[in-house]
Coordinates of C-alpha atoms and ligand atoms in Angstrom, one line a residue:
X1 CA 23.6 -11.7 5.8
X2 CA 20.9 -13.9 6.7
X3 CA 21.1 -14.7 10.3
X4 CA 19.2 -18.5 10.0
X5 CA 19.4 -20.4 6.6
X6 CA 17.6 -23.6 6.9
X7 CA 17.3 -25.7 3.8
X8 CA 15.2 -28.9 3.0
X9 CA 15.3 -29.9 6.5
X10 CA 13.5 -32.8 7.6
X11 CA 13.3 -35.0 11.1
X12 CA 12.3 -38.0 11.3
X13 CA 12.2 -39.5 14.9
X14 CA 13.1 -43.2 15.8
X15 CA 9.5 -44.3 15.8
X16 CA 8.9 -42.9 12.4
X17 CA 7.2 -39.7 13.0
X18 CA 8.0 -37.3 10.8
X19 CA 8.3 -34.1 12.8
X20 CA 9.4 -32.0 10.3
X21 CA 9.5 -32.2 6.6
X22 CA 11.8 -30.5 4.4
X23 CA 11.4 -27.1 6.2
X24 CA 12.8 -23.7 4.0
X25 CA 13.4 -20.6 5.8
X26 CA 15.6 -18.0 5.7
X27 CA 15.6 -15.2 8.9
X28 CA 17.8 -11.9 8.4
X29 CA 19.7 -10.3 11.1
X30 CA 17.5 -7.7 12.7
X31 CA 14.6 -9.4 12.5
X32 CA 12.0 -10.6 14.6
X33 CA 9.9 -13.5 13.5
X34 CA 7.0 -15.6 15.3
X35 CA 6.7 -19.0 14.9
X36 CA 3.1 -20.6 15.3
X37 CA 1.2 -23.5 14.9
X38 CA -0.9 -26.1 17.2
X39 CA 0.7 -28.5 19.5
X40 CA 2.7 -31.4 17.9
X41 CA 3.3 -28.9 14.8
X42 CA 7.1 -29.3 15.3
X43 CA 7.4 -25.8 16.7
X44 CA 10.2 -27.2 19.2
X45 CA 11.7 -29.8 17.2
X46 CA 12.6 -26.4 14.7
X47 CA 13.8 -24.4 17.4
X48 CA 16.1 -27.7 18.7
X49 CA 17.6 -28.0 15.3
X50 CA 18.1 -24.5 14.2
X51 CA 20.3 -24.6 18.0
X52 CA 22.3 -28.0 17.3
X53 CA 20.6 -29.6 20.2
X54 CA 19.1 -32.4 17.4
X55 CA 20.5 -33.7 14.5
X56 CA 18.2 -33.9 11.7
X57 CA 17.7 -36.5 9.0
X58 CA 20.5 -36.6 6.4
X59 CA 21.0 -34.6 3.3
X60 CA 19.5 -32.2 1.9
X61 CA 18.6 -31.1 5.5
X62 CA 21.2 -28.3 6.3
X63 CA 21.0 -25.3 9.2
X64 CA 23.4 -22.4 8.2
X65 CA 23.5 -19.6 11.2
X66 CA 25.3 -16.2 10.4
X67 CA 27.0 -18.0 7.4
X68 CA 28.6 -21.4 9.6
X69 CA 26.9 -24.7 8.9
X70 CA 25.4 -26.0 11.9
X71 CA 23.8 -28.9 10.3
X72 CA 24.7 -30.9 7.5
X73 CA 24.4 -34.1 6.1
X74 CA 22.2 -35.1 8.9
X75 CA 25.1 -34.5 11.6
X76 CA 25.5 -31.3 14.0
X77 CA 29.3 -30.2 12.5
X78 CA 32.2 -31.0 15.1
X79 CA 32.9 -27.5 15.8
X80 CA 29.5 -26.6 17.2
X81 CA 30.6 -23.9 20.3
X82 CA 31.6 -21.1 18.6
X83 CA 28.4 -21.4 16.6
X84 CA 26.4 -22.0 20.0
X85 CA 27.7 -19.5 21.9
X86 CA 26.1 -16.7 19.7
X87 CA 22.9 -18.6 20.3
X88 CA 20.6 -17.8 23.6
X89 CA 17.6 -20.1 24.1
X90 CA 14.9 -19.4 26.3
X91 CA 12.7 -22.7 27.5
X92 CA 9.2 -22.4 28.2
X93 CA 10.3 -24.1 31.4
X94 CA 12.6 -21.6 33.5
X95 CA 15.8 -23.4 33.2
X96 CA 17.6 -21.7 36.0
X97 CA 19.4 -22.9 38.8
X98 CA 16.7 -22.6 41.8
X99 CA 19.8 -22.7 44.8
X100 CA 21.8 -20.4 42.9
X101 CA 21.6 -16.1 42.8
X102 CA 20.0 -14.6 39.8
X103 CA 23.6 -13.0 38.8
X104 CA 25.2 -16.6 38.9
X105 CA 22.8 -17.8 37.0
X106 CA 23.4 -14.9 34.4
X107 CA 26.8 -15.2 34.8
X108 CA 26.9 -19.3 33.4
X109 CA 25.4 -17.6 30.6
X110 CA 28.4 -16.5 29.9
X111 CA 30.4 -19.9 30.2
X112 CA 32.3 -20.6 27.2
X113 CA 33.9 -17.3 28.0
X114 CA 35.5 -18.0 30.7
X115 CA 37.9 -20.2 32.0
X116 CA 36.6 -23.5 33.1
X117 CA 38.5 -23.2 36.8
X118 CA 37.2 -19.5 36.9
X119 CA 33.2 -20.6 36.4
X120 CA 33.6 -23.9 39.3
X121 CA 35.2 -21.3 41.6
X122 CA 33.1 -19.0 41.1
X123 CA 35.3 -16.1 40.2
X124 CA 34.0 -14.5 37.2
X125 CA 35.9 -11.7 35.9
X126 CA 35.2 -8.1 36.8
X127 CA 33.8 -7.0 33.8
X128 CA 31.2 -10.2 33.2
X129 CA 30.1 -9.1 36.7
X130 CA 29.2 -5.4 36.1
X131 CA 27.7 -6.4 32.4
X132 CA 25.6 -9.2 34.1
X133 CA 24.0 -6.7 36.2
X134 CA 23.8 -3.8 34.0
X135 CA 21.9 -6.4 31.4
X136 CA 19.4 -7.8 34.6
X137 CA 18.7 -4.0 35.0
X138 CA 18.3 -3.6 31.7
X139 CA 15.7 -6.5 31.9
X140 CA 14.2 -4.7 34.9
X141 CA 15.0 -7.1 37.8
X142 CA 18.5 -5.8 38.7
X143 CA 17.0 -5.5 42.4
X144 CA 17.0 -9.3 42.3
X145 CA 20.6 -9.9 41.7
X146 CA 21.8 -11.3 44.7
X147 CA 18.5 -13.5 45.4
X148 CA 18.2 -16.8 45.1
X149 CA 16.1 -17.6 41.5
X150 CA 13.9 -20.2 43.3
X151 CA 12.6 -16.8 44.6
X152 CA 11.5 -15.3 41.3
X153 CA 8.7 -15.4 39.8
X154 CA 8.3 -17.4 36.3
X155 CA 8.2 -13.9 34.6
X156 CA 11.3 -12.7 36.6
X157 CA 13.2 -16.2 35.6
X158 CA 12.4 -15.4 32.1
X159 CA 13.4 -12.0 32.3
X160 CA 17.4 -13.6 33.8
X161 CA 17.0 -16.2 30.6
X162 CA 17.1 -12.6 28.6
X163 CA 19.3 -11.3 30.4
X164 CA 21.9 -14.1 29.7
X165 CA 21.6 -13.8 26.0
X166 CA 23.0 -10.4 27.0
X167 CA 25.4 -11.4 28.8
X168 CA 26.5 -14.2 26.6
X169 CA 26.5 -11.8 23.8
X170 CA 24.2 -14.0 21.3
X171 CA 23.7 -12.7 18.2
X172 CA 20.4 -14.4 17.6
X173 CA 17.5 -15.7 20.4
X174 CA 15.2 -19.0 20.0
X175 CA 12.7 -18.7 22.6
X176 CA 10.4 -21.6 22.7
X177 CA 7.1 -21.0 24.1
X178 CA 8.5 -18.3 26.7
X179 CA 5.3 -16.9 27.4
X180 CA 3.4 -20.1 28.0
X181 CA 3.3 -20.7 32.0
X182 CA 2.8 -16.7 32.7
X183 CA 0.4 -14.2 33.0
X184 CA -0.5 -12.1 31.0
X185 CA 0.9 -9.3 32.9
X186 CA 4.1 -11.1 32.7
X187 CA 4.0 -12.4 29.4
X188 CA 3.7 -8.7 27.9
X189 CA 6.4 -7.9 29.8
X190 CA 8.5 -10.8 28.3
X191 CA 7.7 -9.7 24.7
X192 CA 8.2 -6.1 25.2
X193 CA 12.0 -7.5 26.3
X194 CA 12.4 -9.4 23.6
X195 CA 11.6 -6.9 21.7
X196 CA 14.2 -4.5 23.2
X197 CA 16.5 -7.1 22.5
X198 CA 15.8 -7.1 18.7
X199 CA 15.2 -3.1 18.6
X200 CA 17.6 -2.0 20.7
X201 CA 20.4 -4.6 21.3
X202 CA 20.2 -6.1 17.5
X203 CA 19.7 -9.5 17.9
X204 CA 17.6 -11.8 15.8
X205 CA 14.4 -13.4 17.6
X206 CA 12.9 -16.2 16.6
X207 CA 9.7 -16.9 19.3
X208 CA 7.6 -20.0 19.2
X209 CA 3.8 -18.8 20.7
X210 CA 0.8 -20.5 21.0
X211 CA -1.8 -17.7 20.3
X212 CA -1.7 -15.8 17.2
X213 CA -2.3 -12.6 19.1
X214 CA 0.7 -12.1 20.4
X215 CA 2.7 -12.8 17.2
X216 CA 0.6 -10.5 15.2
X217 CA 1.3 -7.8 18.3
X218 CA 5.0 -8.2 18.7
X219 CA 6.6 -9.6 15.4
X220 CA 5.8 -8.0 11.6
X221 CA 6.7 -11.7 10.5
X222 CA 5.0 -15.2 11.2
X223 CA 5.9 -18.4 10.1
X224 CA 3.5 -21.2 10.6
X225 CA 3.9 -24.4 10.7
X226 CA 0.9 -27.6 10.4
X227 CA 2.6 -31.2 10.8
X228 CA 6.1 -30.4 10.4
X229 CA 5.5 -27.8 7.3
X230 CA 5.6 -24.4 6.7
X231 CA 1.9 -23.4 5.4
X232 CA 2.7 -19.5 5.7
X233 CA 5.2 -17.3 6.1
X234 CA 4.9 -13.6 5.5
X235 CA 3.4 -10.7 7.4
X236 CA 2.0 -11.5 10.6
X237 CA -1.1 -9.2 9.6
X238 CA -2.4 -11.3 6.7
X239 CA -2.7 -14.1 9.0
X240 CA -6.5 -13.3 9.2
X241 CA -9.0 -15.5 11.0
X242 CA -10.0 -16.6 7.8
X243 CA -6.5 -17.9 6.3
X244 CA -6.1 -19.6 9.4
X245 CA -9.0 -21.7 9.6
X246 CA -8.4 -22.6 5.9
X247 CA -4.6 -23.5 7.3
X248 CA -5.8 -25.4 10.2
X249 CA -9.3 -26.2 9.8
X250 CA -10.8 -26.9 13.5
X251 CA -7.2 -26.9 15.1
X252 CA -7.3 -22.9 14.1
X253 CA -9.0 -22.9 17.9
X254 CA -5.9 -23.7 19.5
X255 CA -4.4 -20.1 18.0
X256 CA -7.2 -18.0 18.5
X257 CA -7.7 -17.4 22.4
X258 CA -6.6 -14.0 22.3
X259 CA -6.5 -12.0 25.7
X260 CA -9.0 -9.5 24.5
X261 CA -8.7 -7.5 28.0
X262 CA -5.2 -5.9 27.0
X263 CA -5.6 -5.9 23.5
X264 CA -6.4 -1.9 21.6
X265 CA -9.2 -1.1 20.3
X266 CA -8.5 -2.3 16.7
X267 CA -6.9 -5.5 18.1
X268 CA -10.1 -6.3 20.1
X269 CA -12.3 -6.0 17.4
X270 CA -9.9 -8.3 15.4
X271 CA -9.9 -10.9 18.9
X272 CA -13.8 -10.4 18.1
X273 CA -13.6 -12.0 14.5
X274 CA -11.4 -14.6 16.2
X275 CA -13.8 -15.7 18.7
X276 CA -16.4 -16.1 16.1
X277 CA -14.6 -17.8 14.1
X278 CA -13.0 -20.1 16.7
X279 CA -16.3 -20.8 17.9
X280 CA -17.7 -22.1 14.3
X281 CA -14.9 -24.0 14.2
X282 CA -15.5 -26.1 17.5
X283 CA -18.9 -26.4 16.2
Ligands
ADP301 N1 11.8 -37.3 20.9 C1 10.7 -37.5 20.2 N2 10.4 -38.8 19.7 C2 9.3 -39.0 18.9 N3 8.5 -38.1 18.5 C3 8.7 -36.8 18.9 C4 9.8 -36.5 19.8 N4 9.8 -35.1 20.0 C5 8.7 -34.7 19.4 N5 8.0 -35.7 18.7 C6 6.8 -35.5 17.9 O1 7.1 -34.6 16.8 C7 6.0 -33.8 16.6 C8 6.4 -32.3 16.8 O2 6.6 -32.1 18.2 P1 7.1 -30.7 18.7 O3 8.2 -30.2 17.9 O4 7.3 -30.8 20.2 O5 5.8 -29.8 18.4 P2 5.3 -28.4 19.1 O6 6.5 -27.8 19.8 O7 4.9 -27.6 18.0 O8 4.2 -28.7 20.0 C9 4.9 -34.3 17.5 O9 4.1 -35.2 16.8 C10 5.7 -35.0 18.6 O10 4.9 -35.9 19.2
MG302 MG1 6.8 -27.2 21.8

């Protein structure tokens, strides 16, 4: 079953900008798919959609996840949770509670699964509890559990954002930009996650980046996008310095910074290639 069906869809904001435009893509369950493209490319405004956050413009734009229709006729359908809640999204922004402990923060992952009176007391059941802290531990910062998140580090807060799809049980992850405020130390840490997530826990990943790198590192598919359009999709390896510069002509720059210290051997002399072409396209 395809996990994300998006046909036709197109987004036109209120002062005319047309942030996406009739956008096709189809992701299957299992997979693991990057999603690039220059700033203002409409990485977010894809991710927001494919989520129900935004409603796009009206037909033919349609969003089907695991087979429900989360978008249709240019409205987000009236029975949206169910669909949601097998939906984690991870912000490039840490979007946890800074006064409250890592696990209650994990914990409101799990919302629409428990009582309403249960979450504002603060009782979660017995069982959320133990799988919110086997799934932080399984994200590697179960020794943070009782701490307050303000106190974690933007890789750590990422790493509880994982460990709430867990939690929540989502079936598929749109994480936009989730590497873009850390190190790099952090940031390959992040990936690796996600990609446990995908390999090991099954869900489908869709991850908006900024540097073609790290796509071509983590995730055997890329889509691009260049002014709300899809100009590739296929394997992440053929995007070649090359076919990107012809994609994006000098904006290619923005997606070829690659961090050349961590990269292997055959990545660095690929990072190599980049730089030179990066550089004749700023000049
Ligand atoms: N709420 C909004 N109102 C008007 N224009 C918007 C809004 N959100 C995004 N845009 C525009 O839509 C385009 C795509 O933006 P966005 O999806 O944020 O791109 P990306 O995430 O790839 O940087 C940009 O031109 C941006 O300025
Ligand atoms: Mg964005």
């Amino acid at each position: 079953m395809d996990a994300i069906r998006i046909e036709r869809l197109t987004k036109t904001f209120r002062n005319g900008r047309k942030a996406l435009d009739s956008v096709d893509l189809r992701v299957q369950e299992g997979e693991m798919v990057a999603l690039i493209g220059a700033s203002g490319s409409g990485k977010s405004t894809l991710l927001r959609h494919i989520a129900g956050f935004t409603a796009s413009d009206p037909a033919p734009s349609h969003v089907t996840l695991l087979g429900r229709p989360i978008q249709q006729n240019g409205k987000i359908v009236r029975e949206v949770r169910p669909i949601r809640r097998d939906v984690a999204f991870v912000f490039q922004q840490f979007n946890l509670v800074g006064r409250l402990s890592v696990i209650t923060n994990v914990l409101i992952g799990a919302l629409s699964l428990v009582p309403l009176w249960r979450r504002l007391s603060g009782h979660f059941p017995r069982g959320e509890r133990t799988l919110a802290l086997d799934s932080l531990d399984a994200m590697g910062i179960g020794e943070h559990a009782y701490e307050r998140a303000s106190n974690l580090s933007g890789g750590q807060q990422q790493r509880a954002a994982l460990a709430r799809a867990l939690v929540q049980r989502a079936r598929i992850v749109l994480a936009d930009e989730p590497i873009a405020s850390l190190d790099p130390e952090s940031a390959r840490r992040v990936m690796e996650l996600m990609q446990t997530l995908n390999r090991e826990h099954k869900l489908t990943v869709i991850v908006s980046l900024h540097q073609i790198d790290v796509a071509m590192k983590y995730c055997a598919r890329t889509v691009a996008l260049h002014d709300g359009r899809v100009v590739f999709d296929g394997a992440s390896d053929k995007l070649t310095p090359a076919v990107l510069l012809d994609l994006y002509g000098t904006a290619a720059t923005e997606l070829l910074t690659p961090d050349v210290a961590e990269s292997k051997p055959s990545m660095r002399a690929q990072s190599a290639s980049f730089a030179s072409v990066a550089s004749a396209a700023s000049s």
